[in-house]
Amino acid sequence: MQRLAEFGWRLLPFIAAITIWYLVRWSGLVDQGLLPPPHAVFVEIWRRSLDGGFLLDAWMSVRRVLLGLFFGMLLAVPVGFLIGWNRGVRRFVDPLVNFFRALPPIALIPLVIVYLGIGEVAKVAILFYAAFFAGVIVMYEGMSQINPLFVRVARTLGATDWEIFYKVIIPLTIPHVLTATRVALGVAWATLVASELVAAQNGIGAVIQNASAFFQLTTIYAGIVTIGFFALLMDSVLRAITRNFLNWQDRVAQ
Amino acid sequence: MNASASFQLCEPAASAHSPDVKVQFRDVYKTYGRIEVVHGVSFDINEGDFISLVGPSGCGKTTMMNMLAGFTEPDRGEVLLEGNRVTGPGPDRGVMFQDYGVFPWLTVEQNIRFGLDLRVKRGMSKEEKRETVEKYIALMRLGDFRDAWPKNLSGGMRQRLALARAYAANPHFLLMDEPFGALDAQTRSAMHDLLLGIMQSERKTALLITHSVEEAIYLSNRILVISARPSRVVEEIRVPFSDQRDRELLDTHEFIEMRRHLRDLVMQQYAQQQELR
Ligand SMILES: Nc1ncnc2c1ncn2[C@@H]1O[C@H](COP(=O)(O)OP(=O)(O)OP(=O)(O)O)[C@@H](O)[C@H]1O
Ligand SMILES: [Mg+2]
């Protein structure tokens, strides 16, 4: 019963958003032709899913995001760790990281096309870039906040460097890895459509692009809602992991 | 170099190292930025000593303890441990930190086990580890909370956990930085007697930092009164009571006299520290 109520509370904001959507449409503030009703959008998602093409597009997008995120974090964790831990490395790398981070990934698309062409690698590369720089910043901000007292305590209890690494540093790093992954995931989704501009043939970004060429607003909305759905789903998974593994923390994401 | 000579309590720096002397602070100086924190401190700690540092807040007591623990090096002078210069921390010197340093990602029991798990890898038996963990969980009355996260403990419980963890690792030296501050009066006296018991039964050497004059007298055989910043040793007081102590001591005439004398000394330094600010 309580779980049901909990579920209801989770759903409520979405119901509210859909209601507002209907209200805006019916109020006449916006030309009805420019704002398809929610049910039409859901029917569109359903219809396109049935013929399989849309599911394939969604899968392509999800795969790109996951690959970009995976490789981005694979590099961001050790690099963020290193610059968070070593002041010399940080002084050297910090300006560079900030420069590249300020550079919007979309600005790199022309270069990526020149170097990597327009295949799958090019798209993943852009997402990798976006995920890496978002992740690395969060990682090293977090790492540099780690309280050196814990290392001292472990030393007085007889821990060697290696034991300190895996019994103290690793547990203290995991929360930052998870936060960084969440941030990077958000950025990767935000960059997805842009990355699928690179000769879009499939992917939800491509669906949106094509639909916009033909002014198919319902399809555009269907694409946007689908992206939102998958982004939220992945974020929820990460939050669930955070909750279960990091319940020792004072404040755990709900 | 000799500005502080009048406060030197130990033999001159050149003296040979005698087997009973475990720790020597020899004319130690420390400055942080533009603030001089320790100014020519010299004293010895002998095997079996329970030595207390009493002095105003911010005078440099933790800094001195950190030098012995191996976290800070003196700018001048040296800190010797069994005749050798202290170069870093080690399991021979257990430290109870002023802000506890309880590991938040480990449960109460896992915290206490931390040092013991390391020793199991170096040959301690699992059985002995288990017994030690149980012993300190019971002594520190943490049984109901053995699986709790530190975030759910009260300040006093966290302090007891930090003590349990330090004691359980069984170091020869116990360095304790205001270890009983967050405890209620009853628990504190229980902890005092527990500590005296451990000192007796396990032949340890201890350095205690405290603001409580009474606590210092009750636990120590020697008390160093530390000056307002920068730290110097103002006076060393030898506590004449036997090692077997109980609460009745607190009401004896000698204890009360000593407490008055020590309190006067400490108050002077607190007043000077106030002027510094
Ligand atoms: N790592 C550091 N860097 C800069 N200043 C420091 C450092 N450690 C201590 N200090 C300064 O040295 C002085 C003495 O500090 P310390 O912690 O040794 O005092 P304390 O006697 O332990 O005080 P309390 O009784 O309040 O714990 C303080 O003014 C403090 O600000
Ligand atoms: Mg202190």
PDB file of N, CA, C and O in Angstrom, chain A residues 149-160 163 166-168 171-172 246-250 252, chain B residues 66 71 89-91 93 95 97 99 101-105 114-115 117-118 121-122 149 151 165 169:
ATOM      1  N   LEU A 149      42.689  13.193   6.911  1.00  0.00           N
ATOM      2  CA  LEU A 149      42.675  12.579   8.246  1.00  0.00           C
ATOM      3  C   LEU A 149      42.514  11.062   8.156  1.00  0.00           C
ATOM      4  O   LEU A 149      43.148  10.313   8.894  1.00  0.00           O
ATOM      5  N   PHE A 150      41.671  10.605   7.211  1.00  0.00           N
ATOM      6  CA  PHE A 150      41.408   9.170   7.127  1.00  0.00           C
ATOM      7  C   PHE A 150      42.667   8.404   6.730  1.00  0.00           C
ATOM      8  O   PHE A 150      42.889   7.280   7.176  1.00  0.00           O
ATOM      9  N   VAL A 151      43.465   9.022   5.875  1.00  0.00           N
ATOM     10  CA  VAL A 151      44.717   8.385   5.477  1.00  0.00           C
ATOM     11  C   VAL A 151      45.643   8.297   6.689  1.00  0.00           C
ATOM     12  O   VAL A 151      46.290   7.267   6.934  1.00  0.00           O
ATOM     13  N   ARG A 152      45.676   9.373   7.460  1.00  0.00           N
ATOM     14  CA  ARG A 152      46.518   9.375   8.662  1.00  0.00           C
ATOM     15  C   ARG A 152      46.086   8.291   9.630  1.00  0.00           C
ATOM     16  O   ARG A 152      46.921   7.558  10.174  1.00  0.00           O
ATOM     17  N   VAL A 153      44.780   8.207   9.857  1.00  0.00           N
ATOM     18  CA  VAL A 153      44.268   7.195  10.785  1.00  0.00           C
ATOM     19  C   VAL A 153      44.717   5.810  10.323  1.00  0.00           C
ATOM     20  O   VAL A 153      45.240   5.013  11.099  1.00  0.00           O
ATOM     21  N   ALA A 154      44.527   5.551   9.028  1.00  0.00           N
ATOM     22  CA  ALA A 154      44.880   4.228   8.507  1.00  0.00           C
ATOM     23  C   ALA A 154      46.367   3.952   8.713  1.00  0.00           C
ATOM     24  O   ALA A 154      46.759   2.832   9.052  1.00  0.00           O
ATOM     25  N   ARG A 155      47.190   4.987   8.533  1.00  0.00           N
ATOM     26  CA  ARG A 155      48.634   4.798   8.754  1.00  0.00           C
ATOM     27  C   ARG A 155      48.917   4.390  10.182  1.00  0.00           C
ATOM     28  O   ARG A 155      49.702   3.476  10.442  1.00  0.00           O
ATOM     29  N   THR A 156      48.264   5.082  11.137  1.00  0.00           N
ATOM     30  CA  THR A 156      48.542   4.750  12.538  1.00  0.00           C
ATOM     31  C   THR A 156      47.990   3.380  12.904  1.00  0.00           C
ATOM     32  O   THR A 156      48.373   2.825  13.924  1.00  0.00           O
ATOM     33  N   LEU A 157      47.102   2.850  12.077  1.00  0.00           N
ATOM     34  CA  LEU A 157      46.608   1.499  12.332  1.00  0.00           C
ATOM     35  C   LEU A 157      47.443   0.473  11.581  1.00  0.00           C
ATOM     36  O   LEU A 157      47.122  -0.709  11.570  1.00  0.00           O
ATOM     37  N   GLY A 158      48.498   0.939  10.940  1.00  0.00           N
ATOM     38  CA  GLY A 158      49.460   0.023  10.343  1.00  0.00           C
ATOM     39  C   GLY A 158      49.245  -0.303   8.884  1.00  0.00           C
ATOM     40  O   GLY A 158      49.821  -1.252   8.375  1.00  0.00           O
ATOM     41  N   ALA A 159      48.420   0.483   8.178  1.00  0.00           N
ATOM     42  CA  ALA A 159      48.158   0.180   6.778  1.00  0.00           C
ATOM     43  C   ALA A 159      49.336   0.605   5.904  1.00  0.00           C
ATOM     44  O   ALA A 159      49.945   1.650   6.120  1.00  0.00           O
ATOM     45  N   THR A 160      49.661  -0.231   4.917  1.00  0.00           N
ATOM     46  CA  THR A 160      50.667   0.137   3.931  1.00  0.00           C
ATOM     47  C   THR A 160      50.020   1.037   2.874  1.00  0.00           C
ATOM     48  O   THR A 160      48.802   1.197   2.864  1.00  0.00           O
ATOM     49  N   GLU A 163      47.391  -0.835   1.000  1.00  0.00           N
ATOM     50  CA  GLU A 163      46.201  -1.061   1.823  1.00  0.00           C
ATOM     51  C   GLU A 163      45.397   0.228   1.989  1.00  0.00           C
ATOM     52  O   GLU A 163      44.171   0.220   1.976  1.00  0.00           O
ATOM     53  N   TYR A 166      43.355   0.722  -1.288  1.00  0.00           N
ATOM     54  CA  TYR A 166      42.093   0.015  -1.557  1.00  0.00           C
ATOM     55  C   TYR A 166      41.139  -0.043  -0.370  1.00  0.00           C
ATOM     56  O   TYR A 166      39.969  -0.322  -0.535  1.00  0.00           O
ATOM     57  N   LYS A 167      41.645   0.254   0.834  1.00  0.00           N
ATOM     58  CA  LYS A 167      40.720   0.226   1.974  1.00  0.00           C
ATOM     59  C   LYS A 167      40.214   1.614   2.380  1.00  0.00           C
ATOM     60  O   LYS A 167      39.266   1.723   3.138  1.00  0.00           O
ATOM     61  N   VAL A 168      40.894   2.643   1.905  1.00  0.00           N
ATOM     62  CA  VAL A 168      40.482   3.995   2.281  1.00  0.00           C
ATOM     63  C   VAL A 168      40.151   4.847   1.057  1.00  0.00           C
ATOM     64  O   VAL A 168      39.064   5.407   0.940  1.00  0.00           O
ATOM     65  N   PRO A 171      37.065   3.361  -1.265  1.00  0.00           N
ATOM     66  CA  PRO A 171      35.709   3.641  -0.742  1.00  0.00           C
ATOM     67  C   PRO A 171      35.349   5.121  -0.779  1.00  0.00           C
ATOM     68  O   PRO A 171      34.194   5.467  -1.004  1.00  0.00           O
ATOM     69  N   LEU A 172      36.343   5.982  -0.576  1.00  0.00           N
ATOM     70  CA  LEU A 172      36.053   7.413  -0.596  1.00  0.00           C
ATOM     71  C   LEU A 172      35.886   7.946  -2.011  1.00  0.00           C
ATOM     72  O   LEU A 172      35.322   9.015  -2.221  1.00  0.00           O
ATOM     73  N   LEU A 246      25.889   3.273  -1.106  1.00  0.00           N
ATOM     74  CA  LEU A 246      26.464   4.385  -0.358  1.00  0.00           C
ATOM     75  C   LEU A 246      25.564   4.837   0.765  1.00  0.00           C
ATOM     76  O   LEU A 246      25.496   6.012   1.084  1.00  0.00           O
ATOM     77  N   ASN A 247      24.882   3.879   1.388  1.00  0.00           N
ATOM     78  CA  ASN A 247      24.000   4.311   2.473  1.00  0.00           C
ATOM     79  C   ASN A 247      24.766   4.732   3.717  1.00  0.00           C
ATOM     80  O   ASN A 247      24.173   5.165   4.687  1.00  0.00           O
ATOM     81  N   TRP A 248      26.099   4.638   3.675  1.00  0.00           N
ATOM     82  CA  TRP A 248      26.878   5.148   4.805  1.00  0.00           C
ATOM     83  C   TRP A 248      26.974   6.670   4.768  1.00  0.00           C
ATOM     84  O   TRP A 248      27.314   7.302   5.767  1.00  0.00           O
ATOM     85  N   GLN A 249      26.677   7.258   3.606  1.00  0.00           N
ATOM     86  CA  GLN A 249      26.872   8.702   3.482  1.00  0.00           C
ATOM     87  C   GLN A 249      25.798   9.478   4.232  1.00  0.00           C
ATOM     88  O   GLN A 249      24.670   9.018   4.377  1.00  0.00           O
ATOM     89  N   ASP A 250      26.185  10.675   4.665  1.00  0.00           N
ATOM     90  CA  ASP A 250      25.239  11.530   5.372  1.00  0.00           C
ATOM     91  C   ASP A 250      24.026  11.815   4.516  1.00  0.00           C
ATOM     92  O   ASP A 250      22.902  11.745   4.954  1.00  0.00           O
ATOM     93  N   VAL A 252      22.285  10.904   0.993  1.00  0.00           N
ATOM     94  CA  VAL A 252      22.286  10.025  -0.167  1.00  0.00           C
ATOM     95  C   VAL A 252      21.171  10.464  -1.098  1.00  0.00           C
ATOM     96  O   VAL A 252      20.055  10.744  -0.659  1.00  0.00           O
TER      97      VAL A 252
ATOM     98  N   ASN B  66      51.339  15.618  16.814  1.00  0.00           N
ATOM     99  CA  ASN B  66      51.523  15.221  15.417  1.00  0.00           C
ATOM    100  C   ASN B  66      52.989  14.948  15.088  1.00  0.00           C
ATOM    101  O   ASN B  66      53.297  14.144  14.214  1.00  0.00           O
ATOM    102  N   PHE B  71      53.282  12.958  11.677  1.00  0.00           N
ATOM    103  CA  PHE B  71      52.553  13.673  10.622  1.00  0.00           C
ATOM    104  C   PHE B  71      53.152  15.036  10.330  1.00  0.00           C
ATOM    105  O   PHE B  71      52.845  15.650   9.314  1.00  0.00           O
ATOM    106  N   PRO B  89      54.378   8.035  10.447  1.00  0.00           N
ATOM    107  CA  PRO B  89      53.503   7.321  11.375  1.00  0.00           C
ATOM    108  C   PRO B  89      53.762   5.825  11.356  1.00  0.00           C
ATOM    109  O   PRO B  89      54.369   5.305  10.421  1.00  0.00           O
ATOM    110  N   GLY B  90      53.339   5.142  12.378  1.00  0.00           N
ATOM    111  CA  GLY B  90      53.509   3.694  12.422  1.00  0.00           C
ATOM    112  C   GLY B  90      52.550   3.087  13.414  1.00  0.00           C
ATOM    113  O   GLY B  90      52.043   3.780  14.296  1.00  0.00           O
ATOM    114  N   PRO B  91      52.309   1.780  13.276  1.00  0.00           N
ATOM    115  CA  PRO B  91      51.327   1.115  14.143  1.00  0.00           C
ATOM    116  C   PRO B  91      51.790   0.994  15.597  1.00  0.00           C
ATOM    117  O   PRO B  91      51.001   0.607  16.453  1.00  0.00           O
ATOM    118  N   ARG B  93      52.527   3.532  17.273  1.00  0.00           N
ATOM    119  CA  ARG B  93      51.947   4.708  17.923  1.00  0.00           C
ATOM    120  C   ARG B  93      50.483   4.857  17.509  1.00  0.00           C
ATOM    121  O   ARG B  93      50.181   5.358  16.441  1.00  0.00           O
ATOM    122  N   VAL B  95      46.935   6.511  17.509  1.00  0.00           N
ATOM    123  CA  VAL B  95      46.512   7.895  17.695  1.00  0.00           C
ATOM    124  C   VAL B  95      44.999   7.978  17.786  1.00  0.00           C
ATOM    125  O   VAL B  95      44.281   7.384  16.976  1.00  0.00           O
ATOM    126  N   PHE B  97      42.460  10.809  17.362  1.00  0.00           N
ATOM    127  CA  PHE B  97      42.487  12.189  16.884  1.00  0.00           C
ATOM    128  C   PHE B  97      41.403  13.038  17.532  1.00  0.00           C
ATOM    129  O   PHE B  97      40.355  12.532  17.933  1.00  0.00           O
ATOM    130  N   ASP B  99      39.377  15.078  16.185  1.00  0.00           N
ATOM    131  CA  ASP B  99      38.065  14.909  15.545  1.00  0.00           C
ATOM    132  C   ASP B  99      37.835  13.465  15.100  1.00  0.00           C
ATOM    133  O   ASP B  99      37.258  13.212  14.047  1.00  0.00           O
ATOM    134  N   GLY B 101      38.176  10.865  13.435  1.00  0.00           N
ATOM    135  CA  GLY B 101      38.618  10.151  12.245  1.00  0.00           C
ATOM    136  C   GLY B 101      37.989   8.781  12.101  1.00  0.00           C
ATOM    137  O   GLY B 101      38.579   7.863  11.528  1.00  0.00           O
ATOM    138  N   VAL B 102      36.791   8.626  12.633  1.00  0.00           N
ATOM    139  CA  VAL B 102      36.048   7.382  12.425  1.00  0.00           C
ATOM    140  C   VAL B 102      35.738   7.244  10.937  1.00  0.00           C
ATOM    141  O   VAL B 102      35.355   8.212  10.287  1.00  0.00           O
ATOM    142  N   PHE B 103      35.938   6.052  10.376  1.00  0.00           N
ATOM    143  CA  PHE B 103      35.709   5.862   8.944  1.00  0.00           C
ATOM    144  C   PHE B 103      34.208   5.802   8.665  1.00  0.00           C
ATOM    145  O   PHE B 103      33.534   4.857   9.075  1.00  0.00           O
ATOM    146  N   PRO B 104      33.658   6.761   7.929  1.00  0.00           N
ATOM    147  CA  PRO B 104      32.205   6.807   7.743  1.00  0.00           C
ATOM    148  C   PRO B 104      31.672   5.689   6.847  1.00  0.00           C
ATOM    149  O   PRO B 104      30.493   5.381   6.908  1.00  0.00           O
ATOM    150  N   TRP B 105      32.535   5.093   6.045  1.00  0.00           N
ATOM    151  CA  TRP B 105      32.046   4.073   5.116  1.00  0.00           C
ATOM    152  C   TRP B 105      32.079   2.671   5.732  1.00  0.00           C
ATOM    153  O   TRP B 105      31.711   1.699   5.080  1.00  0.00           O
ATOM    154  N   PHE B 114      39.341  -2.706  11.690  1.00  0.00           N
ATOM    155  CA  PHE B 114      40.245  -2.239  10.629  1.00  0.00           C
ATOM    156  C   PHE B 114      41.714  -2.603  10.890  1.00  0.00           C
ATOM    157  O   PHE B 114      42.358  -3.264  10.088  1.00  0.00           O
ATOM    158  N   GLY B 115      42.212  -2.150  12.052  1.00  0.00           N
ATOM    159  CA  GLY B 115      43.620  -2.412  12.364  1.00  0.00           C
ATOM    160  C   GLY B 115      43.893  -3.894  12.553  1.00  0.00           C
ATOM    161  O   GLY B 115      44.963  -4.388  12.201  1.00  0.00           O
ATOM    162  N   ASP B 117      42.266  -6.444  11.095  1.00  0.00           N
ATOM    163  CA  ASP B 117      42.281  -7.120   9.787  1.00  0.00           C
ATOM    164  C   ASP B 117      43.675  -7.033   9.176  1.00  0.00           C
ATOM    165  O   ASP B 117      44.167  -7.993   8.577  1.00  0.00           O
ATOM    166  N   LEU B 118      44.291  -5.865   9.336  1.00  0.00           N
ATOM    167  CA  LEU B 118      45.636  -5.705   8.792  1.00  0.00           C
ATOM    168  C   LEU B 118      46.608  -6.641   9.514  1.00  0.00           C
ATOM    169  O   LEU B 118      47.506  -7.214   8.901  1.00  0.00           O
ATOM    170  N   LYS B 121      46.537 -10.265   8.433  1.00  0.00           N
ATOM    171  CA  LYS B 121      47.348 -10.519   7.242  1.00  0.00           C
ATOM    172  C   LYS B 121      48.818 -10.688   7.606  1.00  0.00           C
ATOM    173  O   LYS B 121      49.594 -11.242   6.847  1.00  0.00           O
ATOM    174  N   ARG B 122      49.204 -10.146   8.784  1.00  0.00           N
ATOM    175  CA  ARG B 122      50.598 -10.246   9.187  1.00  0.00           C
ATOM    176  C   ARG B 122      50.767 -11.304  10.290  1.00  0.00           C
ATOM    177  O   ARG B 122      51.696 -11.253  11.063  1.00  0.00           O
ATOM    178  N   TRP B 149      25.997   2.647  10.991  1.00  0.00           N
ATOM    179  CA  TRP B 149      26.957   3.550  10.334  1.00  0.00           C
ATOM    180  C   TRP B 149      27.329   4.661  11.313  1.00  0.00           C
ATOM    181  O   TRP B 149      26.467   5.110  12.083  1.00  0.00           O
ATOM    182  N   LYS B 151      27.447   7.706  10.914  1.00  0.00           N
ATOM    183  CA  LYS B 151      26.578   8.882  10.813  1.00  0.00           C
ATOM    184  C   LYS B 151      25.405   8.794  11.782  1.00  0.00           C
ATOM    185  O   LYS B 151      24.808   9.809  12.125  1.00  0.00           O
ATOM    186  N   ARG B 165      38.855   1.579  18.460  1.00  0.00           N
ATOM    187  CA  ARG B 165      39.671   1.250  17.298  1.00  0.00           C
ATOM    188  C   ARG B 165      41.157   1.414  17.610  1.00  0.00           C
ATOM    189  O   ARG B 165      41.981   0.578  17.228  1.00  0.00           O
ATOM    190  N   ALA B 169      43.939  -1.985  18.153  1.00  0.00           N
ATOM    191  CA  ALA B 169      45.133  -2.222  17.339  1.00  0.00           C
ATOM    192  C   ALA B 169      46.349  -2.501  18.211  1.00  0.00           C
ATOM    193  O   ALA B 169      47.413  -2.857  17.711  1.00  0.00           O
TER     194      ALA B 169
END
